Coordinates of C-alpha atoms (C1' of nucleotides) in Angstrom, one line a residue:
Chain A
M1 CA -26.4 -48.4 14.4
L2 CA -28.7 -49.6 11.7
P3 CA -32.0 -47.7 10.9
A4 CA -33.4 -51.2 10.4
L5 CA -33.0 -51.8 14.2
L6 CA -34.8 -48.7 15.2
Q7 CA -37.6 -49.4 12.8
T8 CA -37.9 -53.0 13.9
L9 CA -38.0 -52.0 17.6
G10 CA -40.2 -49.0 17.1
T11 CA -37.8 -47.0 19.3
S12 CA -35.4 -44.1 18.7
R13 CA -31.9 -43.7 19.9
I14 CA -32.6 -40.1 20.7
K15 CA -34.3 -40.4 24.1
G16 CA -37.5 -38.6 24.4
A17 CA -38.7 -39.2 20.9
W18 CA -41.9 -39.5 22.5
F19 CA -42.2 -35.9 22.9
T20 CA -41.7 -35.3 19.3
R21 CA -45.0 -36.9 18.6
Y22 CA -46.5 -34.6 21.2
W23 CA -44.8 -31.6 19.6
K24 CA -46.1 -32.5 16.2
G25 CA -49.6 -32.6 17.7
L26 CA -49.2 -29.2 19.0
R27 CA -47.7 -27.8 15.9
A28 CA -51.0 -28.5 14.5
V29 CA -52.6 -26.4 17.1
Y30 CA -50.1 -23.5 17.3
G31 CA -48.7 -23.7 13.8
E32 CA -45.1 -23.9 12.8
N33 CA -44.0 -20.7 14.5
A34 CA -45.5 -20.9 17.9
P35 CA -46.2 -17.4 19.5
P36 CA -44.1 -16.4 22.5
S37 CA -45.4 -18.6 25.2
W38 CA -46.5 -15.8 27.5
A39 CA -48.6 -14.2 24.7
R40 CA -51.2 -16.9 25.1
L41 CA -51.2 -17.3 28.9
P42 CA -54.8 -16.4 29.9
G43 CA -54.1 -15.1 33.5
A44 CA -50.9 -13.3 32.5
R45 CA -50.1 -9.5 32.5
C46 CA -47.0 -8.5 30.8
R47 CA -45.9 -5.5 32.8
A48 CA -43.8 -2.5 31.3
V49 CA -41.0 -2.1 33.7
E50 CA -38.1 0.4 33.5
H51 CA -34.8 -1.0 32.4
L52 CA -33.1 -0.1 35.7
T53 CA -35.7 -1.8 37.8
K54 CA -35.4 -4.9 35.7
L55 CA -31.6 -4.7 36.1
E56 CA -31.8 -4.6 39.8
G57 CA -34.3 -7.3 40.0
L58 CA -32.1 -9.6 37.8
Q59 CA -29.0 -8.9 39.8
E60 CA -30.7 -10.3 43.0
F61 CA -30.8 -13.8 41.6
E62 CA -28.5 -15.9 43.5
I63 CA -27.7 -18.3 40.7
L64 CA -26.6 -15.3 38.6
A65 CA -24.4 -13.8 41.4
G66 CA -21.0 -12.5 40.4
L67 CA -21.7 -12.2 36.6
E68 CA -20.5 -9.4 34.6
E69 CA -22.4 -6.1 34.3
G70 CA -22.6 -6.5 30.6
F71 CA -24.6 -9.8 30.9
F72 CA -27.0 -8.1 33.3
Q73 CA -27.6 -5.2 30.9
A74 CA -28.3 -7.5 28.1
L75 CA -30.5 -9.8 30.1
A76 CA -32.6 -6.9 31.2
I77 CA -33.0 -5.7 27.7
A78 CA -34.0 -9.2 26.5
S79 CA -36.4 -10.0 29.3
E80 CA -40.0 -9.1 29.9
V81 CA -41.6 -8.9 33.4
L82 CA -44.5 -11.3 33.6
E83 CA -47.2 -11.5 36.3
I84 CA -49.3 -14.6 36.5
G85 CA -52.1 -15.6 38.9
A86 CA -52.1 -18.7 41.1
G87 CA -53.3 -21.7 39.1
T88 CA -52.1 -20.4 35.8
A89 CA -50.2 -22.8 33.6
L90 CA -46.9 -21.3 32.6
Y91 CA -46.2 -24.0 30.1
R92 CA -47.5 -27.4 29.4
E93 CA -45.7 -30.7 28.8
G94 CA -45.1 -31.3 25.0
E95 CA -45.5 -27.5 24.1
P96 CA -42.6 -26.0 22.0
S97 CA -40.1 -24.4 24.4
G98 CA -40.5 -20.7 23.7
A99 CA -38.8 -19.1 26.7
V100 CA -37.0 -19.5 29.9
Y101 CA -38.4 -18.0 33.1
F102 CA -36.6 -16.5 36.1
M103 CA -38.8 -16.7 39.0
R104 CA -38.5 -13.5 41.0
E105 CA -41.4 -14.1 43.4
G106 CA -43.9 -16.9 43.9
R107 CA -44.1 -20.6 43.9
A108 CA -44.7 -23.1 41.1
K109 CA -44.9 -26.8 40.6
L110 CA -43.2 -28.8 37.9
Y111 CA -45.0 -31.9 36.9
R112 CA -45.3 -34.6 34.5
S113 CA -48.6 -36.2 33.3
S114 CA -49.2 -39.8 32.3
S115 CA -50.6 -40.1 28.9
G116 CA -53.3 -42.3 30.7
Q117 CA -55.9 -43.5 28.4
G118 CA -59.4 -42.2 28.9
P119 CA -60.4 -38.9 30.4
G120 CA -60.4 -38.6 34.1
K121 CA -57.7 -41.2 34.2
A122 CA -54.7 -39.2 33.6
R123 CA -52.4 -38.8 36.6
D124 CA -49.8 -36.3 37.4
Q125 CA -46.4 -36.7 39.2
I126 CA -45.0 -33.6 40.7
L127 CA -41.3 -33.4 39.9
G128 CA -40.6 -30.5 42.1
V129 CA -41.9 -27.3 43.7
V130 CA -39.7 -24.3 43.0
G131 CA -39.7 -20.8 44.6
D132 CA -38.0 -17.5 44.4
G133 CA -34.7 -17.4 42.4
S134 CA -35.3 -20.5 40.4
V135 CA -35.0 -21.0 36.6
L136 CA -37.9 -22.7 34.8
G137 CA -37.8 -24.4 31.4
L138 CA -34.1 -24.1 31.0
A139 CA -33.4 -27.8 30.1
S140 CA -36.0 -27.9 27.3
A141 CA -34.8 -24.5 26.0
L142 CA -31.3 -25.7 25.7
E143 CA -32.1 -28.9 24.1
G144 CA -34.4 -27.0 21.7
K145 CA -37.0 -29.6 22.3
P146 CA -40.6 -29.4 23.5
Q147 CA -41.2 -28.9 27.2
S148 CA -40.5 -32.2 29.1
Q149 CA -42.5 -31.0 32.0
G150 CA -45.4 -28.8 32.8
A151 CA -45.1 -25.8 35.1
T152 CA -48.1 -24.3 36.9
A153 CA -48.2 -21.3 39.4
L154 CA -49.1 -22.3 42.9
T155 CA -49.2 -18.7 44.0
D156 CA -49.3 -15.4 42.2
C157 CA -45.9 -15.2 40.5
V158 CA -43.6 -12.5 39.2
L159 CA -41.2 -13.7 36.5
Y160 CA -38.6 -12.6 34.0
A161 CA -39.2 -14.2 30.7
V162 CA -36.5 -14.5 28.1
F163 CA -36.8 -15.9 24.6
R164 CA -35.0 -19.2 24.1
D165 CA -32.8 -17.9 21.4
E166 CA -31.9 -14.7 23.1
L167 CA -30.8 -16.7 26.1
V168 CA -28.8 -19.1 24.1
N169 CA -27.0 -16.2 22.4
L170 CA -26.4 -14.6 25.8
M171 CA -24.9 -17.8 27.1
A172 CA -22.7 -18.1 23.9
S173 CA -21.4 -14.6 24.6
Y174 CA -20.9 -14.7 28.4
P175 CA -19.1 -17.8 29.5
G176 CA -19.7 -17.2 33.1
A177 CA -23.5 -17.2 32.5
S178 CA -23.3 -20.7 30.8
L179 CA -21.4 -21.9 33.7
S180 CA -23.8 -20.6 36.3
L181 CA -26.8 -21.8 34.4
A182 CA -25.1 -25.3 33.8
R183 CA -24.8 -25.3 37.6
A184 CA -28.4 -24.7 38.0
L185 CA -29.1 -27.6 35.7
A186 CA -26.7 -29.8 37.8
A187 CA -28.7 -28.9 40.8
R188 CA -31.9 -30.0 39.1
T189 CA -30.4 -33.3 38.1
R190 CA -29.4 -33.9 41.7
E191 CA -32.9 -33.2 42.8
L192 CA -34.4 -35.5 40.3
E193 CA -32.0 -38.3 41.4
D194 CA -33.1 -37.6 45.0
L195 CA -36.7 -38.0 43.8
V196 CA -36.0 -41.3 42.0
G197 CA -34.2 -42.6 45.2
D198 CA -37.0 -41.5 47.4
L199 CA -39.6 -43.3 45.1
V200 CA -37.9 -46.6 44.9
F201 CA -36.2 -46.8 48.3
H202 CA -38.8 -45.5 50.7
S203 CA -42.4 -46.4 51.8
A204 CA -45.3 -44.2 51.3
P205 CA -45.4 -42.9 55.0
Q206 CA -41.7 -42.3 54.7
R207 CA -42.2 -40.1 51.7
V208 CA -45.0 -38.3 53.2
A209 CA -42.9 -37.4 56.2
R210 CA -40.2 -36.2 53.9
M211 CA -42.6 -34.2 51.8
L212 CA -43.9 -32.4 54.8
L213 CA -40.5 -31.6 56.1
D214 CA -39.5 -30.2 52.7
L215 CA -42.7 -28.0 52.6
A216 CA -42.3 -26.8 56.0
T217 CA -38.7 -25.9 55.4
E218 CA -39.8 -23.6 52.6
E219 CA -43.1 -22.3 53.9
G220 CA -43.1 -22.8 57.6
R221 CA -42.4 -20.6 60.6
V222 CA -41.5 -21.6 64.1
T223 CA -43.9 -21.1 67.0
K224 CA -44.2 -22.4 70.6
R225 CA -46.5 -25.2 69.5
G226 CA -44.1 -26.3 66.6
V227 CA -43.7 -25.4 63.0
V228 CA -46.8 -23.8 61.4
F229 CA -47.5 -23.6 57.7
Q230 CA -50.2 -23.2 55.1
P231 CA -49.1 -25.6 52.4
S232 CA -49.1 -24.2 48.9
L233 CA -50.1 -27.6 47.7
S234 CA -53.5 -29.2 48.0
R235 CA -53.9 -32.7 49.3
Q236 CA -54.2 -33.9 45.8
E237 CA -51.0 -32.1 44.9
M238 CA -49.3 -33.4 48.0
A239 CA -50.2 -36.9 46.9
E240 CA -48.8 -36.3 43.5
A241 CA -45.6 -34.9 44.8
T242 CA -45.4 -38.1 47.0
G243 CA -46.2 -40.4 44.2
I244 CA -49.2 -42.1 46.0
S245 CA -52.9 -41.8 45.9
R246 CA -54.9 -39.0 47.5
E247 CA -56.6 -41.4 49.8
A248 CA -53.2 -43.0 50.9
L249 CA -52.0 -39.4 51.6
S250 CA -55.0 -38.6 53.5
R251 CA -54.6 -41.7 55.7
S252 CA -50.9 -41.0 56.3
L253 CA -51.7 -37.6 57.5
S254 CA -54.6 -38.7 59.8
R255 CA -52.2 -41.3 61.2
L256 CA -49.7 -38.7 62.0
A257 CA -52.3 -36.5 63.5
Q258 CA -53.6 -39.3 65.6
E259 CA -50.2 -39.9 67.0
E260 CA -50.0 -36.1 67.8
I261 CA -47.1 -35.6 65.5
L262 CA -49.3 -33.2 63.4
D263 CA -52.1 -30.9 64.1
L264 CA -54.5 -30.7 61.2
T265 CA -57.4 -29.1 63.0
G266 CA -56.5 -25.6 61.8
G267 CA -58.3 -25.8 58.5
K268 CA -55.9 -25.2 55.9
T269 CA -52.9 -24.8 58.2
I270 CA -50.7 -27.7 59.3
T271 CA -48.7 -27.7 62.5
I272 CA -45.8 -30.0 62.9
L273 CA -46.0 -30.6 66.7
K274 CA -43.0 -33.1 66.9
P275 CA -40.6 -32.3 64.0
A276 CA -37.9 -34.6 65.4
E277 CA -40.4 -37.5 65.5
L278 CA -41.6 -36.7 61.9
R279 CA -37.9 -36.7 60.8
A280 CA -37.4 -40.1 62.4
R281 CA -40.3 -41.4 60.2
T282 CA -38.3 -40.6 57.2
Chain B
M1 CA -35.7 -17.9 56.3
L2 CA -34.8 -18.3 59.9
P3 CA -32.0 -20.7 61.0
A4 CA -34.4 -21.7 63.8
L5 CA -36.8 -23.3 61.3
L6 CA -34.0 -25.4 59.7
Q7 CA -32.8 -26.5 63.1
T8 CA -36.3 -27.4 64.4
L9 CA -37.1 -29.4 61.2
G10 CA -33.6 -31.0 61.1
T11 CA -33.5 -30.3 57.3
S12 CA -31.5 -28.0 55.2
R13 CA -32.5 -25.6 52.5
I14 CA -29.6 -26.7 50.5
K15 CA -30.8 -29.8 48.9
G16 CA -28.6 -32.9 49.2
A17 CA -27.1 -32.0 52.6
W18 CA -27.4 -35.6 53.1
F19 CA -24.3 -36.1 50.9
T20 CA -22.3 -33.7 52.9
R21 CA -22.5 -36.3 55.8
Y22 CA -21.3 -39.0 53.4
W23 CA -18.5 -36.8 52.2
K24 CA -17.3 -36.1 55.7
G25 CA -17.1 -39.9 56.3
L26 CA -15.1 -40.1 53.1
R27 CA -12.8 -37.4 54.0
A28 CA -11.9 -39.4 57.1
V29 CA -10.7 -42.2 54.8
Y30 CA -9.1 -40.2 52.0
G31 CA -8.0 -37.2 53.8
E32 CA -8.7 -33.6 53.0
N33 CA -7.1 -33.7 49.7
A34 CA -8.5 -36.7 47.9
P35 CA -6.1 -38.2 45.4
P36 CA -7.2 -37.9 41.7
S37 CA -10.1 -40.4 41.5
W38 CA -8.4 -42.6 38.9
A39 CA -5.2 -42.9 41.0
R40 CA -7.0 -45.3 43.3
L41 CA -8.9 -47.3 40.8
P42 CA -7.9 -50.9 41.2
G43 CA -8.5 -52.1 37.6
A44 CA -7.4 -48.8 35.9
R45 CA -4.5 -48.3 33.5
C46 CA -3.6 -44.8 32.8
R47 CA -2.2 -45.0 29.3
A48 CA 0.3 -42.4 27.9
V49 CA -1.2 -41.3 24.7
E50 CA 0.3 -38.8 22.1
H51 CA -1.2 -35.4 22.1
L52 CA -2.4 -35.7 18.6
T53 CA -4.1 -39.0 19.1
K54 CA -6.0 -37.6 22.2
L55 CA -6.9 -34.5 20.1
E56 CA -8.4 -36.6 17.4
G57 CA -10.3 -38.8 19.9
L58 CA -11.7 -35.8 21.6
Q59 CA -12.9 -34.2 18.4
E60 CA -15.0 -37.3 17.7
F61 CA -17.3 -36.6 20.6
E62 CA -20.7 -35.5 19.2
I63 CA -21.6 -33.4 22.1
L64 CA -18.5 -31.4 21.6
A65 CA -18.9 -31.1 17.8
G66 CA -18.3 -27.6 16.4
L67 CA -16.2 -26.3 19.2
E68 CA -13.1 -24.2 18.6
E69 CA -9.8 -25.7 17.9
G70 CA -8.3 -24.0 21.0
F71 CA -10.8 -25.8 23.2
F72 CA -9.9 -29.2 21.9
Q73 CA -6.1 -28.4 22.2
A74 CA -6.5 -27.3 25.9
L75 CA -8.8 -30.3 26.7
A76 CA -6.3 -32.7 25.1
I77 CA -3.7 -31.3 27.3
A78 CA -5.8 -31.4 30.4
S79 CA -7.0 -35.0 29.9
E80 CA -5.7 -38.4 30.6
V81 CA -6.7 -41.5 28.7
L82 CA -8.0 -44.1 31.1
E83 CA -8.6 -47.8 30.5
I84 CA -10.8 -49.7 33.0
G85 CA -12.0 -53.2 33.0
A86 CA -15.6 -54.4 33.1
G87 CA -16.9 -54.2 36.7
T88 CA -14.6 -51.5 37.8
A89 CA -16.3 -48.7 39.9
L90 CA -15.3 -45.4 38.2
Y91 CA -16.5 -43.5 41.1
R92 CA -18.9 -44.2 44.1
E93 CA -21.8 -42.3 45.5
G94 CA -20.7 -39.8 48.2
E95 CA -17.1 -39.7 47.1
P96 CA -15.6 -36.2 46.4
S97 CA -16.0 -35.3 42.7
G98 CA -12.5 -35.3 41.5
A99 CA -12.9 -35.6 37.8
V100 CA -15.2 -35.6 34.8
Y101 CA -15.0 -38.5 32.4
F102 CA -15.7 -38.6 28.6
M103 CA -16.5 -42.1 27.6
R104 CA -14.8 -43.0 24.4
E105 CA -15.6 -46.7 24.3
G106 CA -17.6 -49.0 26.5
R107 CA -20.7 -49.0 28.5
A108 CA -21.2 -48.1 32.2
K109 CA -24.2 -48.0 34.6
L110 CA -25.1 -45.0 36.7
Y111 CA -26.7 -45.9 40.0
R112 CA -27.9 -44.9 43.3
S113 CA -27.8 -47.0 46.6
S114 CA -30.2 -47.1 49.3
S115 CA -28.5 -46.4 52.6
G116 CA -30.4 -49.5 53.7
Q117 CA -29.7 -50.6 57.2
G118 CA -28.0 -54.0 57.7
P119 CA -25.5 -55.6 55.3
G120 CA -27.0 -57.6 52.5
K121 CA -30.0 -55.3 52.6
A122 CA -28.7 -52.4 50.6
R123 CA -30.5 -52.0 47.2
D124 CA -29.5 -50.2 44.0
Q125 CA -31.4 -48.4 41.5
I126 CA -29.9 -47.9 38.2
L127 CA -30.4 -44.4 37.0
G128 CA -29.1 -44.9 33.5
V129 CA -26.9 -47.0 31.1
V130 CA -24.5 -44.8 29.1
G131 CA -22.3 -45.6 26.2
D132 CA -19.9 -44.1 23.8
G133 CA -19.8 -40.3 23.7
S134 CA -21.4 -39.7 27.1
V135 CA -20.0 -37.5 29.9
L136 CA -19.9 -38.9 33.5
G137 CA -19.7 -37.1 36.6
L138 CA -20.4 -33.7 35.2
A139 CA -23.3 -32.6 37.5
S140 CA -21.5 -33.2 40.7
A141 CA -18.3 -31.7 39.3
L142 CA -20.1 -28.4 38.5
E143 CA -21.9 -28.2 41.7
G144 CA -18.6 -29.0 43.5
K145 CA -20.3 -31.5 45.6
P146 CA -19.8 -35.2 46.3
Q147 CA -20.9 -37.7 43.6
S148 CA -24.7 -37.9 43.8
Q149 CA -24.5 -41.3 42.0
G150 CA -22.1 -44.2 41.5
A151 CA -20.7 -45.2 38.1
T152 CA -19.5 -48.7 37.3
A153 CA -18.1 -50.1 34.0
L154 CA -20.2 -52.8 32.4
T155 CA -17.7 -53.6 29.7
D156 CA -14.1 -52.6 29.3
C157 CA -14.0 -48.9 28.9
V158 CA -11.6 -46.3 27.4
L159 CA -12.2 -42.8 28.9
Y160 CA -10.8 -39.3 28.9
A161 CA -10.5 -38.0 32.4
V162 CA -10.2 -34.3 33.2
F163 CA -9.8 -32.8 36.6
R164 CA -12.8 -31.0 37.8
D165 CA -11.1 -27.7 38.2
E166 CA -9.5 -27.8 34.9
L167 CA -12.8 -28.5 33.2
V168 CA -14.5 -25.6 35.0
N169 CA -11.6 -23.3 33.9
L170 CA -12.0 -24.4 30.4
M171 CA -15.7 -23.9 30.4
A172 CA -15.1 -20.4 31.8
S173 CA -12.8 -19.6 28.8
Y174 CA -14.7 -21.2 26.2
P175 CA -18.4 -20.3 26.1
G176 CA -19.4 -22.7 23.5
A177 CA -18.1 -25.5 25.6
S178 CA -20.1 -24.5 28.6
L179 CA -23.2 -24.4 26.3
S180 CA -22.4 -27.8 24.9
L181 CA -22.0 -29.4 28.3
A182 CA -25.1 -27.6 29.6
R183 CA -26.9 -29.3 26.7
A184 CA -25.6 -32.6 27.9
L185 CA -26.9 -31.9 31.4
A186 CA -30.2 -30.9 30.0
A187 CA -30.4 -34.3 28.2
R188 CA -29.8 -36.1 31.4
T189 CA -32.5 -34.2 33.3
R190 CA -34.9 -35.2 30.6
E191 CA -33.8 -38.8 30.9
L192 CA -34.3 -38.7 34.7
E193 CA -37.6 -37.1 34.2
D194 CA -38.5 -40.1 31.9
L195 CA -37.3 -42.5 34.5
V196 CA -39.5 -40.9 37.1
G197 CA -42.5 -41.0 34.8
D198 CA -41.9 -44.6 34.0
L199 CA -41.6 -45.6 37.7
V200 CA -44.8 -43.9 38.8
F201 CA -47.1 -44.4 35.8
H202 CA -46.2 -47.8 34.4
S203 CA -46.5 -51.4 35.9
A204 CA -43.6 -53.6 36.3
P205 CA -44.3 -55.7 33.1
Q206 CA -44.6 -52.4 31.1
R207 CA -41.2 -51.2 32.5
V208 CA -39.6 -54.6 31.7
A209 CA -40.8 -54.3 28.1
R210 CA -39.4 -50.7 27.8
M211 CA -36.1 -51.7 29.3
L212 CA -35.8 -54.5 26.8
L213 CA -36.5 -52.3 23.9
D214 CA -34.0 -49.7 25.2
L215 CA -31.3 -52.2 25.7
A216 CA -32.0 -53.8 22.4
T217 CA -32.0 -50.4 20.7
E218 CA -28.4 -49.8 22.0
E219 CA -27.1 -53.3 21.8
G220 CA -29.0 -55.3 19.4
R221 CA -28.9 -56.2 15.7
V222 CA -31.6 -57.3 13.4
T223 CA -31.8 -60.9 12.1
K224 CA -34.5 -63.0 10.3
R225 CA -35.7 -64.3 13.7
G226 CA -35.9 -60.9 15.2
V227 CA -33.6 -58.5 17.2
V228 CA -30.8 -60.4 18.9
F229 CA -28.6 -59.0 21.7
Q230 CA -26.4 -60.0 24.6
P231 CA -27.5 -57.6 27.3
S232 CA -24.7 -55.8 29.0
L233 CA -26.8 -56.0 32.2
S234 CA -27.2 -59.1 34.4
R235 CA -30.8 -60.1 35.5
Q236 CA -30.0 -58.5 38.8
E237 CA -29.0 -55.2 37.0
M238 CA -32.0 -55.4 34.7
A239 CA -34.2 -55.7 37.9
E240 CA -32.4 -52.7 39.4
A241 CA -32.9 -50.7 36.1
T242 CA -36.5 -51.5 36.1
G243 CA -37.1 -50.8 39.8
I244 CA -38.5 -54.2 40.7
S245 CA -37.1 -57.3 42.4
R246 CA -35.0 -59.8 40.7
E247 CA -37.6 -62.4 41.0
A248 CA -40.3 -60.2 39.4
L249 CA -38.1 -59.5 36.5
S250 CA -37.4 -63.2 36.0
R251 CA -41.0 -64.0 36.0
S252 CA -41.7 -61.1 33.5
L253 CA -39.1 -62.5 31.2
S254 CA -40.3 -66.1 31.5
R255 CA -43.9 -64.8 30.8
L256 CA -42.7 -63.0 27.7
A257 CA -40.8 -66.1 26.6
Q258 CA -43.8 -68.3 27.2
E259 CA -45.9 -66.0 24.9
E260 CA -43.2 -66.4 22.3
I261 CA -42.4 -62.7 22.3
L262 CA -38.8 -63.5 23.5
D263 CA -36.5 -66.3 23.1
L264 CA -34.4 -66.9 26.1
T265 CA -33.0 -70.3 25.1
G266 CA -29.8 -69.0 23.7
G267 CA -27.8 -68.8 27.0
K268 CA -26.8 -65.1 27.6
T269 CA -28.3 -63.9 24.4
I270 CA -31.9 -62.6 24.2
T271 CA -33.9 -62.6 21.1
I272 CA -36.9 -60.4 20.6
L273 CA -39.0 -62.4 18.3
K274 CA -42.0 -60.0 18.2
P275 CA -40.8 -56.4 18.6
A276 CA -44.1 -54.9 17.8
E277 CA -45.9 -57.0 20.4
L278 CA -43.2 -56.2 22.9
R279 CA -43.8 -52.5 22.2
A280 CA -47.4 -52.9 22.6
R281 CA -46.8 -54.0 26.2
T282 CA -45.2 -50.7 26.9
Chain C
dG1 C1' -79.4 -20.1 57.9
dA2 C1' -80.0 -23.8 53.8
dC3 C1' -78.2 -25.5 49.4
dG4 C1' -75.1 -27.4 45.8
dG5 C1' -70.5 -28.4 44.5
dT6 C1' -66.0 -29.6 45.3
dT7 C1' -62.4 -31.5 48.2
dT8 C1' -61.3 -34.5 51.7
dT9 C1' -61.8 -38.3 54.8
dT10 C1' -63.0 -43.0 56.1
dG11 C1' -64.1 -47.7 55.2
dA12 C1' -63.9 -52.1 52.6
dT13 C1' -61.9 -54.8 49.2
dC14 C1' -58.6 -56.4 45.8
dT15 C1' -54.2 -57.1 43.5
dA16 C1' -49.4 -56.4 42.1
dC17 C1' -45.4 -57.1 43.7
dA18 C1' -42.0 -58.0 47.6
dT19 C1' -40.4 -61.5 50.2
dC20 C1' -38.9 -65.9 51.7
dA21 C1' -37.6 -70.6 50.6
dC22 C1' -35.8 -73.6 47.7
dA23 C1' -34.8 -75.8 43.0
dT24 C1' -32.2 -75.3 38.9
dT25 C1' -28.8 -73.9 35.7
dG26 C1' -24.6 -72.7 33.8
dG27 C1' -19.9 -71.7 33.8
dA28 C1' -15.2 -71.5 35.9
dA29 C1' -11.8 -74.3 38.1
dT30 C1' -9.8 -78.6 38.6
Chain D
dA1 C1' -15.9 -85.4 33.4
dT2 C1' -16.9 -83.5 38.5
dT3 C1' -17.4 -80.1 41.7
dC4 C1' -18.4 -75.8 43.3
dC5 C1' -20.4 -71.4 43.5
dA6 C1' -22.8 -67.7 41.9
dA7 C1' -26.6 -66.4 39.1
dT8 C1' -31.1 -67.4 38.0
dG9 C1' -35.8 -69.4 38.1
dT10 C1' -40.1 -70.9 40.5
dG11 C1' -43.5 -71.7 44.0
dA12 C1' -46.0 -70.2 48.1
dT13 C1' -47.4 -66.4 51.0
dG14 C1' -48.0 -61.7 53.0
dT15 C1' -48.9 -57.0 52.6
dA16 C1' -48.7 -52.1 51.2
dG17 C1' -51.0 -49.4 48.8
dA18 C1' -54.5 -48.8 44.8
dT19 C1' -59.2 -48.7 43.8
dC20 C1' -64.0 -48.4 44.6
dA21 C1' -67.8 -46.6 47.2
dA22 C1' -69.8 -43.6 50.2
dA23 C1' -69.8 -40.3 54.1
dA24 C1' -68.2 -35.9 55.8
dA25 C1' -66.1 -31.5 55.9
dC26 C1' -65.5 -27.2 53.5
dC27 C1' -66.7 -23.1 50.8
dG28 C1' -68.9 -19.9 48.3
dT29 C1' -73.8 -18.4 47.0
dC30 C1' -78.3 -17.3 47.5

DNA sequence: GACGGTTTTTGATCTACATCACATTGGAAT
DNA sequence: ATTCCAATGTGATGTAGATCAAAAACCGTC
């Protein structure tokens, strides 16, 4: 591979070179040695927690189940407990990857922004909504590249934050941990593939139906009338998760309400009256 | 989380439950213990290769660079050298994950199919085109789930095949290997995120331009007239990679040729006459 | 309660792209 | 060459969903 080729095409063989540009921009803001990500989170409180409490908390993570005692001890020492309020950005796209976060409690959205020209024109695409027990920022941390996605808390969250380098060191010492975290990454690739498939193969109403079912699965509870839930996503965000415009989402929902598949009259709460019917629309 | 909820919604909290259905179908065909994937590849030749040769070959993989001698020894013992012809399906979506493949030589496409009703209606979406030095089927192998994607050789390929379980064992013994492979997975998630971003943020002509640049970066060479290459993808496949219809792709290309950005008169070869201009269309 | 601002809904229009139908090309087989 | 078949190109048409514009609902504040 000749450098001439890359120069002529203006591309780079290393995928995501695009981010490097971003990163350079951010280095200008944050300086060469970026401060630990959470040190500059506006809504964050870094809580001092006893070692034993941290240890117990970490051992509850399903993805870490079965790992050696020594690993948990080390991870507890390396991690800080972090509390952030709903709406706080945990990290932004293009920012240097400083830490990895284990979500103990709360929900967050992972998203990507279009570098859309002109202010007010930028669009977001939600890549996933994650809850208790997930790992955030792992991929970028392993690659040692800037964040490929943004993460924002949808509800108040409690997280364990671990510095990138410390996690990598831990992974190098505890093979089981690497394997578990690799599995977590594998699960994310599958979810992303699902997303791609959904986007290209299904129509907007179908995607809306699926999105509702997914949300309800995570956030709903069964009642006599159907499945009731208060979505953690605004309509705008639902549209971003579905990959359509806010207006189109609104119309889809109205349509489903009109057909008495949904009940939207409850203010912020949504009731799925006919789950089977909704599923059939997938 | 109540089972009642899952049952009412007809969903599953475990993402990708969909594949389990596929898998069950395939078990009916292949039986409970599926034969090693490559044993039933029609166009495959399993070549007996000396240990030392395998060892050297494996050590050339960039993603494995710097790992311990012992790991390479073990991997060489565990792996088989496989040759498959252009067009051979390495594995299919939904098939039980039997092995992981290290691509030594050749190019392959990773894709997902729509479960489109009715024959002749099924569509494919190409998730990526990979070349020398890539790992195929790793994510599904780690998850221990059926393949979430299909892989088909675009050119004749030489691969090292390793049984799923053997690779997992190796990873558990050599932490460095887990870490390296986790990095490979991280890179794939980034590429998938790029794909999602591309699909939702950019128009068809923009995606075509990017696809051409990406292909040319991998397969092109610089000449006086511009960058020349023989795409490993057919027009149909280019369309699938871009997420548009074959007709739309054709029109896009014609348009670019008309504007003298491309030269398509060379039969199967494409010449990018004005790389900068093409890049500007991104 | 009335008020201002944000978020959501509804309506009307416009367009990019899919789809269908058919023409053309190009390459393998003979 | 000639024939055949698959792959590709082009033209005409329809439509899903974006976009623009404006009304309506919601929400906190006074």
